[in-house]
CSV table of C-alpha atoms and ligand atoms in Angstrom, one decimal:
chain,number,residue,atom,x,y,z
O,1,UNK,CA,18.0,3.5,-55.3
O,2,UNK,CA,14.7,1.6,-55.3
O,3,UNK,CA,16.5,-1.2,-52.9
O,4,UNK,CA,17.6,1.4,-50.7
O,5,UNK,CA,14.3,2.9,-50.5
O,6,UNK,CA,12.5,-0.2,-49.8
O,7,UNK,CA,15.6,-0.9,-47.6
O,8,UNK,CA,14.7,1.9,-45.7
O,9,UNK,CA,10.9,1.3,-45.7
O,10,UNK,CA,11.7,-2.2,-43.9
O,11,UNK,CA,14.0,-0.8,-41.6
O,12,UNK,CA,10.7,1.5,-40.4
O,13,UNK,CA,8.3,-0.9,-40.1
O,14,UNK,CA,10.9,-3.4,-38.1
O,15,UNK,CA,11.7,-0.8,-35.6
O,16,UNK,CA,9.4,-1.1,-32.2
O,17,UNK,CA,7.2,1.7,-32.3
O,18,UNK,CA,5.7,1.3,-29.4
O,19,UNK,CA,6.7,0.7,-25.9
O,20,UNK,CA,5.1,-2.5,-24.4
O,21,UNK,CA,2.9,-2.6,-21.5
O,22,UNK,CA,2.1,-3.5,-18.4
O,23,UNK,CA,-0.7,-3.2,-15.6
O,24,UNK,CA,1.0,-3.3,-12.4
O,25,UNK,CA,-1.1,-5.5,-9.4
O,26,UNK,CA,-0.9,-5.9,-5.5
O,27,UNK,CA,-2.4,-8.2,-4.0
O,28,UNK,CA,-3.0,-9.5,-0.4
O,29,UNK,CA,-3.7,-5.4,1.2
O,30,UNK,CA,-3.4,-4.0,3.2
O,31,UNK,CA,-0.3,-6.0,3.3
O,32,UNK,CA,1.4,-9.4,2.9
O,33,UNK,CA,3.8,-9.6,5.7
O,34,UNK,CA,6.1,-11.3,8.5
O,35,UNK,CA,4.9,-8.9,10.9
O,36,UNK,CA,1.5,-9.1,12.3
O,37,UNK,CA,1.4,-5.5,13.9
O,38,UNK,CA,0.0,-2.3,11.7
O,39,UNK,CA,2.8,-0.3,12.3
O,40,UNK,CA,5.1,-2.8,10.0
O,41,UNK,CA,2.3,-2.2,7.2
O,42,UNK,CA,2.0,1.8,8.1
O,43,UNK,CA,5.2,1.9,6.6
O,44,UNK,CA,5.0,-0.7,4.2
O,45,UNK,CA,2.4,1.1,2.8
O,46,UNK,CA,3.4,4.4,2.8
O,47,UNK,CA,6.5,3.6,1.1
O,48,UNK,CA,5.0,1.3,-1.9
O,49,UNK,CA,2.6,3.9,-2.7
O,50,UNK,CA,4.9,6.9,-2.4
O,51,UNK,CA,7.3,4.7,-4.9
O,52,UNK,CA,4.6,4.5,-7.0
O,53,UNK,CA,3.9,7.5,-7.3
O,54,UNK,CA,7.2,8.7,-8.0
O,55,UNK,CA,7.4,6.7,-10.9
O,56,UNK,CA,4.3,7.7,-12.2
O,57,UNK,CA,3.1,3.9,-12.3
O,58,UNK,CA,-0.9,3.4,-11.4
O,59,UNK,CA,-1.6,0.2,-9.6
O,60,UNK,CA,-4.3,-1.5,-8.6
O,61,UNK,CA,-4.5,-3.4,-5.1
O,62,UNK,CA,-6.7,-6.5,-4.1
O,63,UNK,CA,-7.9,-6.8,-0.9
O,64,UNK,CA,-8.4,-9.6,1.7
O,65,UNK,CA,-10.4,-7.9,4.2
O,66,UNK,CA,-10.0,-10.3,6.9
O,67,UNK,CA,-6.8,-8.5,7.4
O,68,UNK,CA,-8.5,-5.8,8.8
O,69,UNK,CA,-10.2,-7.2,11.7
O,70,UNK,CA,-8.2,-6.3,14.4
O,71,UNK,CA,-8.0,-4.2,17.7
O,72,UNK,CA,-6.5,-1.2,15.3
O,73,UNK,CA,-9.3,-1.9,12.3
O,74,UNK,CA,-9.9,1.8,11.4
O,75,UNK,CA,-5.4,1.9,11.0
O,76,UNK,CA,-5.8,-0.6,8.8
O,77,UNK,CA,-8.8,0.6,6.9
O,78,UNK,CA,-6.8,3.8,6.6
O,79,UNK,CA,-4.1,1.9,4.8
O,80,UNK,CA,-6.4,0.9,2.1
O,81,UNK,CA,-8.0,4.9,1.7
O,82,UNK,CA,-4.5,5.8,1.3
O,83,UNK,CA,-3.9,3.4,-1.8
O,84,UNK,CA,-7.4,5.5,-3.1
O,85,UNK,CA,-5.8,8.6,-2.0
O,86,UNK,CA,-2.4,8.5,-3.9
O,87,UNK,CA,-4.8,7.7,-7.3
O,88,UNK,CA,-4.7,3.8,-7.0
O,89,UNK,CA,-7.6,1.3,-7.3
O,90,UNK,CA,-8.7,-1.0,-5.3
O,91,UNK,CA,-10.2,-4.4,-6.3
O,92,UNK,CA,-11.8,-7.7,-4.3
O,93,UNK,CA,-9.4,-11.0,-4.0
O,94,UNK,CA,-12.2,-12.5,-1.3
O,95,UNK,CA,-12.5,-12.2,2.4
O,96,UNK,CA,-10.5,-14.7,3.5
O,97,UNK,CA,-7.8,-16.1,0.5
O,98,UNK,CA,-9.9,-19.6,0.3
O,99,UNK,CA,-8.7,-22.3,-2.1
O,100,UNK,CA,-11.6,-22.3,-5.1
O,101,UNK,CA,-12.7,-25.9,-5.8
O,102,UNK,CA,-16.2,-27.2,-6.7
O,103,UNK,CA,-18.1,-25.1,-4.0
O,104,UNK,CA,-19.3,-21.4,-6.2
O,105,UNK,CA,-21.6,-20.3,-3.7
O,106,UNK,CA,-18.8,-20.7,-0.8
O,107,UNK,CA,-16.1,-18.5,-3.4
O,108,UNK,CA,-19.5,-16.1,-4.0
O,109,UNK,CA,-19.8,-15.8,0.0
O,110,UNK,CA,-16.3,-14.9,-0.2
O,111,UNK,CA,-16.6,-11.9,-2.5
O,112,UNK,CA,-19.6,-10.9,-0.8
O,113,UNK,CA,-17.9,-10.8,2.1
O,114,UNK,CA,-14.8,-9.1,1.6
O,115,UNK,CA,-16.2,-5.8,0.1
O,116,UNK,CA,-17.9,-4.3,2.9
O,117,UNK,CA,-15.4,-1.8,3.6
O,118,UNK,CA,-14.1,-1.6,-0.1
O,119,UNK,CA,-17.5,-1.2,-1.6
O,120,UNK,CA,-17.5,2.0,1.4
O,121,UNK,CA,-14.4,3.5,0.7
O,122,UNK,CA,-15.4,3.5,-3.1
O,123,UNK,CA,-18.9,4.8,-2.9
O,124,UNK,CA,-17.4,7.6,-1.2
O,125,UNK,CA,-15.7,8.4,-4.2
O,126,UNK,CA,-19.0,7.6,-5.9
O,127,UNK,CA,-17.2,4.7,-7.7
O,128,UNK,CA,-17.8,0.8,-6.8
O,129,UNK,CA,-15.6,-2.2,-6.9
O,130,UNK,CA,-15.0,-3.5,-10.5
O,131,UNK,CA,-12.5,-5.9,-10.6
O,132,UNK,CA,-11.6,-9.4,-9.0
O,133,UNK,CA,-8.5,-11.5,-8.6
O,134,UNK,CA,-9.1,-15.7,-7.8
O,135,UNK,CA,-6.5,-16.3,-5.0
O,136,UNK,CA,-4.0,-18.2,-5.7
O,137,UNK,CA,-5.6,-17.7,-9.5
O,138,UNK,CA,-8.0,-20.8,-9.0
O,139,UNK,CA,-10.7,-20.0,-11.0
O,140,UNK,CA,-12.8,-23.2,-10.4
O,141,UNK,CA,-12.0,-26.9,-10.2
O,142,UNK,CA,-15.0,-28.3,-12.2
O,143,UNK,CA,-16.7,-26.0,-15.0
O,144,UNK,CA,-19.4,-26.1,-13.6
O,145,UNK,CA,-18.1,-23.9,-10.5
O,146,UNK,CA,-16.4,-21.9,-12.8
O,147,UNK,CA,-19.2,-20.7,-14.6
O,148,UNK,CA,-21.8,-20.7,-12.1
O,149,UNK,CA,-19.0,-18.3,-10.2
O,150,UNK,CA,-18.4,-16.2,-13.5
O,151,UNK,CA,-22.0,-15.4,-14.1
O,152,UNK,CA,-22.0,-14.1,-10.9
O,153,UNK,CA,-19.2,-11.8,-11.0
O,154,UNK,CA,-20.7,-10.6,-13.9
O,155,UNK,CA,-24.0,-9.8,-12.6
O,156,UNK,CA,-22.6,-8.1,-9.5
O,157,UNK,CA,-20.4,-5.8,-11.7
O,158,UNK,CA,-17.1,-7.4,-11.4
O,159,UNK,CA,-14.8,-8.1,-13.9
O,160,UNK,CA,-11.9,-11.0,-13.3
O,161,UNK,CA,-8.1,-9.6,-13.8
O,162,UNK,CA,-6.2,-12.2,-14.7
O,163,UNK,CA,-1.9,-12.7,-14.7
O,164,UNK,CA,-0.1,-12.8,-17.4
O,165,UNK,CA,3.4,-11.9,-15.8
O,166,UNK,CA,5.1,-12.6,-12.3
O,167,UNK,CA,7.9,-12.7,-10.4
O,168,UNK,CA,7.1,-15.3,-7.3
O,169,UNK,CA,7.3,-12.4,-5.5
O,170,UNK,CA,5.9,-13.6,-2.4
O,171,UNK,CA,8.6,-16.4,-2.1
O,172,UNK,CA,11.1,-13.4,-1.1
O,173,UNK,CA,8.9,-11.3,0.7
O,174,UNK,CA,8.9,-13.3,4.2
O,175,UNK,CA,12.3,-13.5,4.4
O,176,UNK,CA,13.1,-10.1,3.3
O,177,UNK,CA,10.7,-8.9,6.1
O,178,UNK,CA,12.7,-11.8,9.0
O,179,UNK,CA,16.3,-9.8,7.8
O,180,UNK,CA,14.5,-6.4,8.2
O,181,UNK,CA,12.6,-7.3,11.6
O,182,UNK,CA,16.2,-8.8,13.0
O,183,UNK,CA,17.8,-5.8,11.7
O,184,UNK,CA,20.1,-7.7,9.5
O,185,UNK,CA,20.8,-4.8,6.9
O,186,UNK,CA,23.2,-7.3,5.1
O,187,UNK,CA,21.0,-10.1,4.5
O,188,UNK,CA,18.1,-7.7,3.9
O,189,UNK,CA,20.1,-6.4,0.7
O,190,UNK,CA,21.1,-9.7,-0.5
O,191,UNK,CA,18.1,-10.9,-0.6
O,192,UNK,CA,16.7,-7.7,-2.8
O,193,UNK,CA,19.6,-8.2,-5.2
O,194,UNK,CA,18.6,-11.8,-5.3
O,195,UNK,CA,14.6,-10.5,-6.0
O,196,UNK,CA,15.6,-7.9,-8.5
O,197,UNK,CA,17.4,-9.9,-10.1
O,198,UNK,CA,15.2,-12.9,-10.2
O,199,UNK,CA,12.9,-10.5,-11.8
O,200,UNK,CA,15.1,-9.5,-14.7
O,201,UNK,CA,15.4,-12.6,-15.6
O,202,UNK,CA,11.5,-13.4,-15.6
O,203,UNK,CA,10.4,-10.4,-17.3
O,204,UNK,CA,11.7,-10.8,-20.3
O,205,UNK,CA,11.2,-14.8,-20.0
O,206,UNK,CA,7.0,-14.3,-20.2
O,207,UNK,CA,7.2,-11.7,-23.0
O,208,UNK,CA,9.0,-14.0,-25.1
O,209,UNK,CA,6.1,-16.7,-24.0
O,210,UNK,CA,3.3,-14.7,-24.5
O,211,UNK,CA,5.3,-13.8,-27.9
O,212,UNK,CA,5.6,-17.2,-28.9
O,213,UNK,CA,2.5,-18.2,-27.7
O,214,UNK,CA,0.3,-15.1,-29.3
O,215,UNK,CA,3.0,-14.3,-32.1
O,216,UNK,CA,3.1,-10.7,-30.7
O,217,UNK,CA,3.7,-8.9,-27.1
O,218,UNK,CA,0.5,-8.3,-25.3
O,219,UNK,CA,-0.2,-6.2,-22.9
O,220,UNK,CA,0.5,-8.0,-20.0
O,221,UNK,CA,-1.0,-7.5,-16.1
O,222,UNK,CA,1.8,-8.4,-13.5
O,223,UNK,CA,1.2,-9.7,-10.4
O,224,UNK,CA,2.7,-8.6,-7.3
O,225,UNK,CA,2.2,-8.6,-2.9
O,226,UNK,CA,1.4,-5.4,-1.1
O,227,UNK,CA,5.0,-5.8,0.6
O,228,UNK,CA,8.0,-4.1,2.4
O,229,UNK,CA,10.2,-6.1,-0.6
O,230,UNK,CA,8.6,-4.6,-3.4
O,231,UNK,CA,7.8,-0.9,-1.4
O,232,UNK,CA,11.6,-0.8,-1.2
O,233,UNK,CA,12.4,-2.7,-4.3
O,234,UNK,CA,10.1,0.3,-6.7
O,235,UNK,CA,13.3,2.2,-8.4
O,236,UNK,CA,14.7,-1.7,-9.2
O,237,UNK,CA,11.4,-2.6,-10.6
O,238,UNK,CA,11.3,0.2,-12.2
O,239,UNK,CA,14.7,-0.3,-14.2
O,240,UNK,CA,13.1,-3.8,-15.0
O,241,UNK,CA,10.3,-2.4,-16.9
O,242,UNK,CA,12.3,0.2,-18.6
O,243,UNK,CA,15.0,-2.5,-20.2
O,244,UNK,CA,12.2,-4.5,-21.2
O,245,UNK,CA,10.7,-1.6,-22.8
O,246,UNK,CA,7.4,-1.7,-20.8
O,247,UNK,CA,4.9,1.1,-19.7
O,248,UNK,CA,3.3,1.0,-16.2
O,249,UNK,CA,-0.8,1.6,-17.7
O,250,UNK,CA,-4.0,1.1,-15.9
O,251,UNK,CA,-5.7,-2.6,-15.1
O,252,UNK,CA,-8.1,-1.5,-17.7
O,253,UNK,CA,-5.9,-0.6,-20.1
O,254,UNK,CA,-4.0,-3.6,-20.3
O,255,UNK,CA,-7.4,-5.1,-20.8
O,256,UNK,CA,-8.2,-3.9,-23.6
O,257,UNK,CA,-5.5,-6.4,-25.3
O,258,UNK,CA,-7.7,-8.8,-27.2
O,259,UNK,CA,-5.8,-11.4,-25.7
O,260,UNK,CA,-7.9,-11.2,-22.7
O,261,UNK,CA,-11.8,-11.9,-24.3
O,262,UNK,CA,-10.3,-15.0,-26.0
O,263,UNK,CA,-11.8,-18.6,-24.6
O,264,UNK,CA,-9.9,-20.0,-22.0
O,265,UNK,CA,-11.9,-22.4,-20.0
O,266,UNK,CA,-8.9,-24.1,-17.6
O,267,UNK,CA,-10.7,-26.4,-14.8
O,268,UNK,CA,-8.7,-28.1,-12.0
O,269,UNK,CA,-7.4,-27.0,-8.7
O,270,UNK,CA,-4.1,-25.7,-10.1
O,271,UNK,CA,-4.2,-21.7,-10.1
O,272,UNK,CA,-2.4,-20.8,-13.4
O,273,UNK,CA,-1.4,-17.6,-15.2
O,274,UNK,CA,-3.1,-16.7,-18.1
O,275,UNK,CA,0.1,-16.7,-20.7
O,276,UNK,CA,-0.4,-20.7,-20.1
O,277,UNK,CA,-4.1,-20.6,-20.2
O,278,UNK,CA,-3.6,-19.1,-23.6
O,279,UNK,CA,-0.8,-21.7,-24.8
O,280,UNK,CA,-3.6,-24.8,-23.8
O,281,UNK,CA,-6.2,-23.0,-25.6
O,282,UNK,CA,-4.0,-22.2,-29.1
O,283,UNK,CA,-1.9,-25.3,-28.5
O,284,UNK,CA,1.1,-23.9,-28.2
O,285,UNK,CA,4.1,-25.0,-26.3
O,286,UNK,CA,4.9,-23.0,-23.3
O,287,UNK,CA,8.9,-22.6,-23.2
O,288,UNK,CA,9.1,-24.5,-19.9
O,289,UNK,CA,12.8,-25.7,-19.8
O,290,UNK,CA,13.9,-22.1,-20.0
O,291,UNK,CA,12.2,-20.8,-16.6
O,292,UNK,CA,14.4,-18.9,-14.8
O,293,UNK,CA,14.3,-20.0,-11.0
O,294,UNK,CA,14.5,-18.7,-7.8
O,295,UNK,CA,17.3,-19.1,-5.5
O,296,UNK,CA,17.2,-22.2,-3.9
O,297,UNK,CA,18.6,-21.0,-0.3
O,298,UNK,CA,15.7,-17.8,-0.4
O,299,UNK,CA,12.8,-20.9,-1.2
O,300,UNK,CA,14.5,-22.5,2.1
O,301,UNK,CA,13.7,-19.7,4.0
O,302,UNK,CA,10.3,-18.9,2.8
O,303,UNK,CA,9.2,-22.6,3.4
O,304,UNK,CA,10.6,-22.8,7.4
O,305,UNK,CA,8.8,-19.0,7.5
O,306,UNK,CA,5.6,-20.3,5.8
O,307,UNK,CA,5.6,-23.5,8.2
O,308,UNK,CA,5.8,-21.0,11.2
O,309,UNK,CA,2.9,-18.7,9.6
O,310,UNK,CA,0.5,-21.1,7.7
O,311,UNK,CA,0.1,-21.8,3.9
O,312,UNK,CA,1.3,-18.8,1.6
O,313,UNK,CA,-1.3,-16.1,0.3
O,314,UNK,CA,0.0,-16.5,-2.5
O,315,UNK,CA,-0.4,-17.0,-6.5
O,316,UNK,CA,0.7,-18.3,-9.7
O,317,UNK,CA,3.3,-21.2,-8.7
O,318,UNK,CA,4.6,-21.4,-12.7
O,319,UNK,CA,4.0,-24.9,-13.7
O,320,UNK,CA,6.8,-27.1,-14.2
E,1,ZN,ZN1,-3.4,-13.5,-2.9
């Protein structure tokens, strides 16, 4: 009777009694895309946030506000009160997406730069901009940089939000937008199948790092692009998170994980997520031979679609 009892105990403590979590992160607003015209990212826009919404996720989008200067600039800075409309933050990625090296007082220009209209749209809402994201998550190639930059961002209020899941998003997301913009319904689909299910295989692949890595499941901040992919792909993601048993929270919720205070002090030029910064810092292995990848024929496209458009705004290329 005792056995069964402490049988039983066991069995209650074992069980999962809480959901995991996740912070859920767009960067690149008002919108990474194919298309350079604002009625693409009307749309885009409109349907991201309305899938939000609908699944009762909060998000939090970084902006580059170089993408607003155009003919149609008060459009576009419409697109980014809309995100503060539908109960979403906004945050600063820089003006301009730069590569962070050795130079901190370029990277400081950069921030300074690209929150005019943020720091505008918050005040209204008697709030100010809080947190940052490094493009391509280079947070300084000497350490010097790094913390000359840091101090900075602390003094002026912001707070860095790091990456601890992805899903190379932005690899899909250009040619995703060619199929729609050619009307090739077809392709358009295979290549969300091919997203969605890239991501349900990557998912679970970072918990178990993080897990092996921390010895339990952190709360983890995911990194995605403000794009027509992922504003169509929201009931898909959505599944993801529920089979992995992960809540859609608040940036700073997730941040509260005590994962996020502990030293990491990465240099270089190579942008990394944080569940590797964390692996170098406690000397674990990161389980590397196990990373899912994408679809070799969807990278094709994205690299003759990046060649037309310039160098990717994008992030966290996993490390090989
Ligand atoms: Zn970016």
């Amino acid at each position: 009777m005792r056995a069964l009892a402490l049988a039983l105990l066991l069995a209650t403590v074992a069980s999962p009694a809480l959901a995991g979590e996740v912070a859920l992160t767009f960067d690149d607003l008002p919108t990474m895309a194919l298309s350079p015209t604002t009625d693409y990212a009307v749309v885009t826009t409109k349907d991201l946030l309305a899938g939000l919404k609908r699944h009762r996720f909060p998000a939090i989008g970084f902006v580059n506000e170089v993408k607003l200067e155009a003919r149609d600039k008060p459009e576009r800075i419409a697109l980014l009160k809309a995100w503060l409309d539908a109960g979403m933050d906004l945050g600063n990625h820089t003006y301009d997406h730069p590569h962070f090296t050795t130079d901190a007082a370029a990277e400081i220009a950069e921030v300074e730069k690209g929150e005019v209209v943020t720091r505008a749209l918050l005040a209204a809402r008697h709030r100010s901009p809080h947190w940052f994201r490094h493009p391509y998550l280079e947070t300084g190639a000497t350490d010097e940089a790094r913390k000359t930059f840091e101090a900075w961002l602390g003094a002026h209020g912001y707070r860095v939000a790091p990456v601890s899941m992805e899903n190379s998003d932005w690899m899909f997301a250009m040619p995703y937008d060619e199929a729609v913009l050619k009307g090739d319904a077809a392709e358009a689909a295979r290549i969300q199948k091919a997203y969605l299910d890239f991501t349900a295989q990557i998912v679970p692949w970072y918990i178990a790092a993080a897990k092996g890595v921390l010895g339990r499941e952190p709360k983890f901040v995911f990194l995605m692009h403000a794009t027509r992919l992922n504003a169509e792909s929201i009931d898909g993601l959505a599944a993801i998170l529920k089979a992995n048993d992960l809540k859609a929270v608040t940036l700073a919720r997730a941040m509260t994980d005590p994962a996020y205070v502990m030293a990491e002090d990465a240099v270089g030029t190579n942008g990394n997520q944080w569940v590797s910064r964390w692996a170098e810092t406690l000397k674990k292995p990161m389980p590397w031979a196990s990373l899912p990848k994408p679809p070799a024929d969807i990278a094709a496209i994205d690299n003759r679609l990046e060649g037309a458009v310039g160098p990717p705004a994008a992030p966290a290329k996993p490390k090989p």
